[in-house]
Tab-separated table of C-alpha atoms and ligand atoms in Angstrom:
chain	number	residue	atom	x	y	z
A	1	MET	CA	130.390	121.090	162.626
A	2	ASN	CA	131.709	118.441	164.999
A	3	CYS	CA	134.286	119.036	167.692
A	4	LYS	CA	137.740	118.950	166.142
A	5	TRP	CA	138.796	116.221	168.585
A	6	TYR	CA	135.867	113.957	167.779
A	7	ASN	CA	137.723	111.361	165.713
A	8	VAL	CA	140.342	110.801	168.390
A	9	CYS	CA	138.183	111.310	171.474
A	10	PRO	CA	137.516	108.382	173.834
A	11	MET	CA	133.886	109.537	174.067
A	12	LYS	CA	133.434	108.576	170.407
A	13	TYR	CA	135.008	105.198	171.114
A	14	PHE	CA	132.822	104.589	174.191
A	15	SER	CA	129.722	105.635	172.285
A	16	GLU	CA	130.501	103.247	169.429
A	17	GLN	CA	131.014	100.481	171.974
A	18	GLY	CA	127.545	101.182	173.366
A	19	LYS	CA	129.000	102.194	176.725
A	20	LEU	CA	128.009	105.831	176.598
A	21	GLU	CA	124.604	107.417	176.110
A	22	LYS	CA	124.281	109.073	172.722
A	23	ARG	CA	123.059	112.311	174.273
A	24	TRP	CA	126.632	113.150	175.267
A	25	ILE	CA	127.723	113.025	171.650
A	26	GLU	CA	124.675	114.917	170.452
A	27	ASN	CA	124.827	117.615	173.128
A	28	TYR	CA	128.565	118.152	173.098
A	29	CYS	CA	130.604	116.581	170.281
A	30	LYS	CA	128.014	117.445	167.633
A	31	GLY	CA	126.627	120.439	169.493
A	32	ASN	CA	128.110	122.737	172.109
A	33	TRP	CA	131.625	121.344	172.088
A	34	LYS	CA	132.976	124.627	173.425
A	35	ASP	CA	131.170	123.808	176.685
A	36	CYS	CA	132.863	120.412	176.960
A	37	ILE	CA	135.322	120.254	179.835
A	38	ARG	CA	137.358	117.705	177.893
A	39	PHE	CA	137.593	120.129	174.991
A	40	GLN	CA	138.607	122.991	177.261
A	41	LYS	CA	141.311	120.918	178.947
A	42	GLU	CA	142.549	119.576	175.618
A	43	GLU	CA	142.928	123.143	174.327
A	44	LYS	CA	145.000	124.095	177.361
A	45	GLY	CA	147.068	120.927	177.303
A	46	ILE	CA	145.769	119.914	180.733
A	47	TYR	CA	145.652	116.208	181.564
A	48	HIS	CA	142.213	114.593	181.812
A	49	PRO	CA	141.477	110.879	182.148
A	50	ASP	CA	139.747	108.936	179.362
A	51	ASN	CA	136.735	108.303	181.606
A	52	MET	CA	135.996	111.966	182.220
A	53	LEU	CA	132.640	112.959	180.740
A	54	PRO	CA	132.091	116.187	178.791
A	55	ASN	CA	130.628	117.792	181.932
A	56	GLY	CA	133.775	117.010	183.911
A	57	GLU	CA	132.383	114.114	185.933
A	58	ILE	CA	134.332	110.884	186.150
A	59	ASP	CA	132.433	107.748	185.109
A	60	LYS	CA	134.276	104.835	186.657
A	61	LYS	CA	132.305	102.347	184.551
A	62	LEU	CA	133.950	103.613	181.374
A	63	LYS	CA	137.019	101.696	180.273
B	101	SF4	S1	133.872	114.730	174.388
B	101	SF4	FE1	134.415	116.853	174.238
B	101	SF4	S2	136.519	116.848	173.445
B	101	SF4	FE2	135.645	114.856	173.042
B	101	SF4	S3	134.824	115.054	170.982
B	101	SF4	FE3	133.181	115.457	172.413
B	101	SF4	S4	133.152	117.664	172.619
B	101	SF4	FE4	135.123	117.111	171.764
């Protein structure tokens, strides 16, 4: 099962644009999405920028 946010998540968009390594999608969105910091913040309604990776790091190259 994929993360419930997958279809609307900027990580999917960045991956499809070839800007993000596929391992992020495989390890988190299609794997351990409960470990994703984006997922955890989304669940709590806490703001997180579009360029924040699943591990919580900011990737300034993503836009
Ligand atoms: S990056 Fe996180 S919140 Fe976004 S789809 Fe992947 S697991 Fe879900």
